JSON list of C-alpha atoms in Angstrom, two decimals:
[
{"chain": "A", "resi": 52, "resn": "UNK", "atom": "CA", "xyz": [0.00, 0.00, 0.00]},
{"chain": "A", "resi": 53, "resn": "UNK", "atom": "CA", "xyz": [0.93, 3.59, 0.24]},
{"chain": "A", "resi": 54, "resn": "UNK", "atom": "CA", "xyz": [2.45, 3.27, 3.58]},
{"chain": "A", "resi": 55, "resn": "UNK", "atom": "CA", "xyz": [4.58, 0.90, 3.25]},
{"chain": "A", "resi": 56, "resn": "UNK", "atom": "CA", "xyz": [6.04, 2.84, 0.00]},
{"chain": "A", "resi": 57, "resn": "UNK", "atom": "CA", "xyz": [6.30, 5.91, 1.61]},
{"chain": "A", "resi": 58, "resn": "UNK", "atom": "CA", "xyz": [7.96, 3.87, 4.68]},
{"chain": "A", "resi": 59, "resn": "UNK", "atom": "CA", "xyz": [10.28, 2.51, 2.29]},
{"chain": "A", "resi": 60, "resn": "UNK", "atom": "CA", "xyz": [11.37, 5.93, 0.75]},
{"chain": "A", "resi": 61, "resn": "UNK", "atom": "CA", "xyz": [11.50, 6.89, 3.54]},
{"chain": "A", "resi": 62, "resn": "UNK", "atom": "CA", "xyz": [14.83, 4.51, 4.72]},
{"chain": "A", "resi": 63, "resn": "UNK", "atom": "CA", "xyz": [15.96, 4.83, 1.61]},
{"chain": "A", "resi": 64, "resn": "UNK", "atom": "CA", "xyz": [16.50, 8.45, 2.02]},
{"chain": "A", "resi": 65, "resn": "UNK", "atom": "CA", "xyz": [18.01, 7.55, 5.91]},
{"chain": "A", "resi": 66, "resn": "UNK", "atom": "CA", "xyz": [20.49, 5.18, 4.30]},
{"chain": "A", "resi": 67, "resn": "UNK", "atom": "CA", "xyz": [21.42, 7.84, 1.87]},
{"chain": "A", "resi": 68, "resn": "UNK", "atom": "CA", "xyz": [22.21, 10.56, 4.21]},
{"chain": "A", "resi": 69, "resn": "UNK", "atom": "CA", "xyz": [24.00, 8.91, 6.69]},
{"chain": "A", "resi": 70, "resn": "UNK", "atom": "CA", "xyz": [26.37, 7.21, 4.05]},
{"chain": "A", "resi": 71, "resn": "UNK", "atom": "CA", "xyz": [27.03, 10.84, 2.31]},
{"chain": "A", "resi": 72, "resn": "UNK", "atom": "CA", "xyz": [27.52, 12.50, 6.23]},
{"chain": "A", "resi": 73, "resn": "UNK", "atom": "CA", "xyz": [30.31, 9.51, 6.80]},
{"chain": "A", "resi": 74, "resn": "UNK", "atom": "CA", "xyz": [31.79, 9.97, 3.00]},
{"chain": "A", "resi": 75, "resn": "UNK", "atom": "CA", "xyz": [32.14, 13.78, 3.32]},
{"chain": "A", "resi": 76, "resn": "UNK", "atom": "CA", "xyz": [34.13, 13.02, 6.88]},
{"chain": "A", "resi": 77, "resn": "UNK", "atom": "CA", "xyz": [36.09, 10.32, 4.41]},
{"chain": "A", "resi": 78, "resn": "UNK", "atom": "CA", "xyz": [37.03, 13.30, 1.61]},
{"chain": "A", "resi": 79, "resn": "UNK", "atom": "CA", "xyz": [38.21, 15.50, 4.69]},
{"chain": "A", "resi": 80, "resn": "UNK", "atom": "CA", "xyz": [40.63, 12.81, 6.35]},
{"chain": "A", "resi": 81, "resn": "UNK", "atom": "CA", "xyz": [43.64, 14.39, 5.09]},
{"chain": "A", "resi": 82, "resn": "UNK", "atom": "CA", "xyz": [43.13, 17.71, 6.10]},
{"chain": "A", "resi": 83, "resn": "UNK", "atom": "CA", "xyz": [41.71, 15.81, 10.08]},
{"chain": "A", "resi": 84, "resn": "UNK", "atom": "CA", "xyz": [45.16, 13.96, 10.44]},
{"chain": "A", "resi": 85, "resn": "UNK", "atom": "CA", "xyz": [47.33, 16.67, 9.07]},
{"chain": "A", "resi": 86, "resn": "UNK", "atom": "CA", "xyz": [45.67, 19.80, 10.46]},
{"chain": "A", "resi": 87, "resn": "UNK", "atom": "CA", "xyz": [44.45, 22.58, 8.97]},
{"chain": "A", "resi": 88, "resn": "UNK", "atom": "CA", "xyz": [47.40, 24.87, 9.18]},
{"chain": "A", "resi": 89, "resn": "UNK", "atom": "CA", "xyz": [49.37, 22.89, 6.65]},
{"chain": "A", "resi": 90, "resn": "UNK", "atom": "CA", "xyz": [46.50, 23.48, 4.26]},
{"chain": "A", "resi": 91, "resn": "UNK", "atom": "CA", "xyz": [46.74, 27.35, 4.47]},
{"chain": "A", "resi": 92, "resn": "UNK", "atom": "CA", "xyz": [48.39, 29.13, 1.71]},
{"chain": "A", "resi": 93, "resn": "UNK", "atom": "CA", "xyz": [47.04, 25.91, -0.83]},
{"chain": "A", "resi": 94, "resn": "UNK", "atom": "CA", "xyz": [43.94, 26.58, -2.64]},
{"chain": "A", "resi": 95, "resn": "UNK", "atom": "CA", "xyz": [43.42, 22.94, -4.07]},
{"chain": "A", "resi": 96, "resn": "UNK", "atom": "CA", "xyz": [40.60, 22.13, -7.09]},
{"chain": "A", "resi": 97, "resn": "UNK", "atom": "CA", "xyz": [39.19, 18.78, -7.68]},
{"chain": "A", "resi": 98, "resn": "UNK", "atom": "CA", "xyz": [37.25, 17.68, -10.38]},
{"chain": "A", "resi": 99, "resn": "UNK", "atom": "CA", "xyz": [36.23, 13.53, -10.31]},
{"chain": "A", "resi": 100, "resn": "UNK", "atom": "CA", "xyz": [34.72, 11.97, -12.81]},
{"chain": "A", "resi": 101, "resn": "UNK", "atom": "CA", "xyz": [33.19, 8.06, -13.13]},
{"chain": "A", "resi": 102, "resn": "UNK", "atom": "CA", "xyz": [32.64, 5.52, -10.05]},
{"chain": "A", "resi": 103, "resn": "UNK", "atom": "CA", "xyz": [30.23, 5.67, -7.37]},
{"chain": "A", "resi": 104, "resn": "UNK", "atom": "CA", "xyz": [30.15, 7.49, -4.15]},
{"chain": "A", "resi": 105, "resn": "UNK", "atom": "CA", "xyz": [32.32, 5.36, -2.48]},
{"chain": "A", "resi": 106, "resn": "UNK", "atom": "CA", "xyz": [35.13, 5.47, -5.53]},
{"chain": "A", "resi": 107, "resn": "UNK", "atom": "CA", "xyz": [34.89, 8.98, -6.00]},
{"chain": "A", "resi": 108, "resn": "UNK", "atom": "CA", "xyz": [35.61, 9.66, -2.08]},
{"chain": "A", "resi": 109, "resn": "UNK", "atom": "CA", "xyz": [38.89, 7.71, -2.51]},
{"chain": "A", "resi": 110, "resn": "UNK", "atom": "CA", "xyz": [40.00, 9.60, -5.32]},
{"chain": "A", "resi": 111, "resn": "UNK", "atom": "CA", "xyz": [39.40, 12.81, -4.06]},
{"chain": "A", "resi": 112, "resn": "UNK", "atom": "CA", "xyz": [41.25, 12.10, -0.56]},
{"chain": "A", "resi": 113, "resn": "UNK", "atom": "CA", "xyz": [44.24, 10.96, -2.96]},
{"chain": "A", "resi": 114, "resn": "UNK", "atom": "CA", "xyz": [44.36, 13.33, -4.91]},
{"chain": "A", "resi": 115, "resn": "UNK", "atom": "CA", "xyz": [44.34, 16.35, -1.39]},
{"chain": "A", "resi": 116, "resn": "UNK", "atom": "CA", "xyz": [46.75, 13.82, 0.13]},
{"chain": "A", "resi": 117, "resn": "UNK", "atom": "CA", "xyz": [48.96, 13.64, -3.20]},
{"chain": "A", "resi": 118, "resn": "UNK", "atom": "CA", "xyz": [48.44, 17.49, -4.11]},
{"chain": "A", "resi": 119, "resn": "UNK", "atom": "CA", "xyz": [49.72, 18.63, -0.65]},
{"chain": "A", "resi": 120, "resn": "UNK", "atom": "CA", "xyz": [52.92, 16.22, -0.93]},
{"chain": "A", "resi": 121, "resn": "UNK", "atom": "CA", "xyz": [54.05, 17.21, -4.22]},
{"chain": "A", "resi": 122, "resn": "UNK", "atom": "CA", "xyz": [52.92, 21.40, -2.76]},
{"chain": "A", "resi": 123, "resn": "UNK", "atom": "CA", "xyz": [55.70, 20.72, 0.53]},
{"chain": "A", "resi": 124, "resn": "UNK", "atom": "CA", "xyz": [58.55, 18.99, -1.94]},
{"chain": "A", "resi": 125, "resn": "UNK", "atom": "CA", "xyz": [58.07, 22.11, -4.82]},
{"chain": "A", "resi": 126, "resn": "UNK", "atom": "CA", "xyz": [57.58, 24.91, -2.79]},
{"chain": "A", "resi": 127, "resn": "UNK", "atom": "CA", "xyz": [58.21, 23.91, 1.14]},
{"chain": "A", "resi": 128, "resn": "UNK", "atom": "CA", "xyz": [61.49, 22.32, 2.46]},
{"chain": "A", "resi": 129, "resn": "UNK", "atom": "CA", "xyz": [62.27, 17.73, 2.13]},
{"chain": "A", "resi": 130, "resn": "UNK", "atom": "CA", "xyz": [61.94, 17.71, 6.02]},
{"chain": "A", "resi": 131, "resn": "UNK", "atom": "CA", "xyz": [57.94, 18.70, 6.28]},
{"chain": "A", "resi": 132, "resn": "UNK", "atom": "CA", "xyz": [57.03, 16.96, 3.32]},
{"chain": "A", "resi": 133, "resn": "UNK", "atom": "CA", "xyz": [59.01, 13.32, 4.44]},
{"chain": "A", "resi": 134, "resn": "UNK", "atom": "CA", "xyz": [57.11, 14.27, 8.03]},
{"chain": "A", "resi": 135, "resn": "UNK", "atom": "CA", "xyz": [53.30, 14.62, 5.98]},
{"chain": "A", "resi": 136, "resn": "UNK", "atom": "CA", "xyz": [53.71, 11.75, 3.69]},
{"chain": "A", "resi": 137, "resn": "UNK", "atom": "CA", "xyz": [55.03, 9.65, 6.99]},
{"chain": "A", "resi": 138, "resn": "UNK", "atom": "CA", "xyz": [51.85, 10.75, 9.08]},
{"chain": "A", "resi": 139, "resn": "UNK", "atom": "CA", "xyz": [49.89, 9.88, 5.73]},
{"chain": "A", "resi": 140, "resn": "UNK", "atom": "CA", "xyz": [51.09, 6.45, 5.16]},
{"chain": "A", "resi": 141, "resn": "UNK", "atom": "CA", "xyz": [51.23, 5.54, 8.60]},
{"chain": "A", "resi": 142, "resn": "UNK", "atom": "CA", "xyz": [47.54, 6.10, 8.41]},
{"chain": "A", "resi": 143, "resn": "UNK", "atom": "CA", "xyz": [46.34, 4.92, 5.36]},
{"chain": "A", "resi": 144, "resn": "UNK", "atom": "CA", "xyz": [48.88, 3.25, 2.25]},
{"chain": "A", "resi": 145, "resn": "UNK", "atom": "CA", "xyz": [45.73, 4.26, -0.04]},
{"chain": "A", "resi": 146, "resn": "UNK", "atom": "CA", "xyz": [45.98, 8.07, 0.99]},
{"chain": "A", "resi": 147, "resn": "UNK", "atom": "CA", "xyz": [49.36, 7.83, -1.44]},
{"chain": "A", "resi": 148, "resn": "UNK", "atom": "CA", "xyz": [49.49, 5.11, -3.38]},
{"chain": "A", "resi": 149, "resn": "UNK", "atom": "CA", "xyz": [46.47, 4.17, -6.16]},
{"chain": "A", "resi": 150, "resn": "UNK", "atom": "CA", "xyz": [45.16, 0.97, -6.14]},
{"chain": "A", "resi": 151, "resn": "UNK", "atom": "CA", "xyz": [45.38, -1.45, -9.69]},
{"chain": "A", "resi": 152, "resn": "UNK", "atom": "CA", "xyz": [42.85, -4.00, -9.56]},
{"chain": "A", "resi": 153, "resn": "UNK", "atom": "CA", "xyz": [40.48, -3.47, -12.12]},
{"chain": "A", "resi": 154, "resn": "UNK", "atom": "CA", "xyz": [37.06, -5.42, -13.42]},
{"chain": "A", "resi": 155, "resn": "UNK", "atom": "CA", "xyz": [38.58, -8.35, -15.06]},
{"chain": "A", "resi": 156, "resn": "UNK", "atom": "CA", "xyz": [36.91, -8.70, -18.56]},
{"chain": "A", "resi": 157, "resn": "UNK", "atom": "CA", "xyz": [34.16, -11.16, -19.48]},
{"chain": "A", "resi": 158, "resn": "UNK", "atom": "CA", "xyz": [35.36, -14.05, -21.86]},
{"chain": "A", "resi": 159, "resn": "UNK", "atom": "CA", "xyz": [33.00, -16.21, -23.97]},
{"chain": "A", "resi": 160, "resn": "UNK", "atom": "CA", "xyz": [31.83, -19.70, -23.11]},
{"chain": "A", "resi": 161, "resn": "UNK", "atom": "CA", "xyz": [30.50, -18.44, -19.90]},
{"chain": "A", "resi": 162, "resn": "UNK", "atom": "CA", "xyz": [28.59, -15.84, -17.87]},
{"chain": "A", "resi": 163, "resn": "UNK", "atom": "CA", "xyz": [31.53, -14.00, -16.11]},
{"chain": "A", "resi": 164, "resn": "UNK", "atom": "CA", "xyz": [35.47, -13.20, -16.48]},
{"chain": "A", "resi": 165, "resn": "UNK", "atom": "CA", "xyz": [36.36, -17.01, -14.82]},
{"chain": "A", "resi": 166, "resn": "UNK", "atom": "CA", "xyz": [33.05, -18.75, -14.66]},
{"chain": "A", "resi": 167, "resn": "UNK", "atom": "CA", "xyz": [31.69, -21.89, -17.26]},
{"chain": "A", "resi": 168, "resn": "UNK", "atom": "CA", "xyz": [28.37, -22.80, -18.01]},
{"chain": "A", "resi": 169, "resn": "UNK", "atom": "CA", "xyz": [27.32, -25.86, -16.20]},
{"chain": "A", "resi": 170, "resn": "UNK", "atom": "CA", "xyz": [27.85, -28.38, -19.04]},
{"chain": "A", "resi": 171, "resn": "UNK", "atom": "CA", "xyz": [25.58, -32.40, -18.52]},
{"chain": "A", "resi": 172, "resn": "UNK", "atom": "CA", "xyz": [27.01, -35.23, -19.84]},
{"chain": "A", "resi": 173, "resn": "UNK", "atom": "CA", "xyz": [23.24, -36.73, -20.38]}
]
């Protein structure tokens, strides 16, 4: 009935905010475990295209983390940049360094990348 879809939009729109209020606490991990004084004089831009939520929040964490490294070894002195990208990997290796895996493709003869079709024998 009516209830029980309005009940159900209802959760669904629960589930939805709480998972964007703990991804936006995700995107801003870098500038939590660093502090915000180191992110001062650097106005960062990031565009992020593709992926889901999840995905995206990765990348963009990566790419602060990865900006504000390569910011402290251009413009800053070796010391405070070896010091952030310590506190950074100490935390989290995927803060630095990407991750490969990618969606192996599907091959014929069955329905996924490794999987066969059941074959019988009668």
């Amino acid at each position: 009935g009516i209830n029980a879809e309005y009940g159900k939009q209802w959760y669904q729109r629960r589930v939805r905010e709480a998972v964007v209020s703990t991804q936006s606490t995700g995107v801003l991990e870098p500038v939590l475990l660093l502090g915000k004084k180191r992110f001062e004089g650097v106005d960062v831009r990031i565009r992020c295209r593709g992926g889901g939520a999840t995905a995206r929040v990765y990348a963009i964490r990566q790419a602060l983390s990865k900006s504000l490294v390569a910011y402290y070894q251009k413009f800053v002195d070796e010391t405070s940049k070896k010091e952030i990208k310590d506190i950074l990997l100490n935390y989290d290796k995927s803060m630095l360094v990407a991750d490969p895996r990618r969606c192996e493709p599907k091959k014929f003869g069955g329905p996924g990348a490794r999987a066969r079709y059941q074959k019988s024998y009668r």
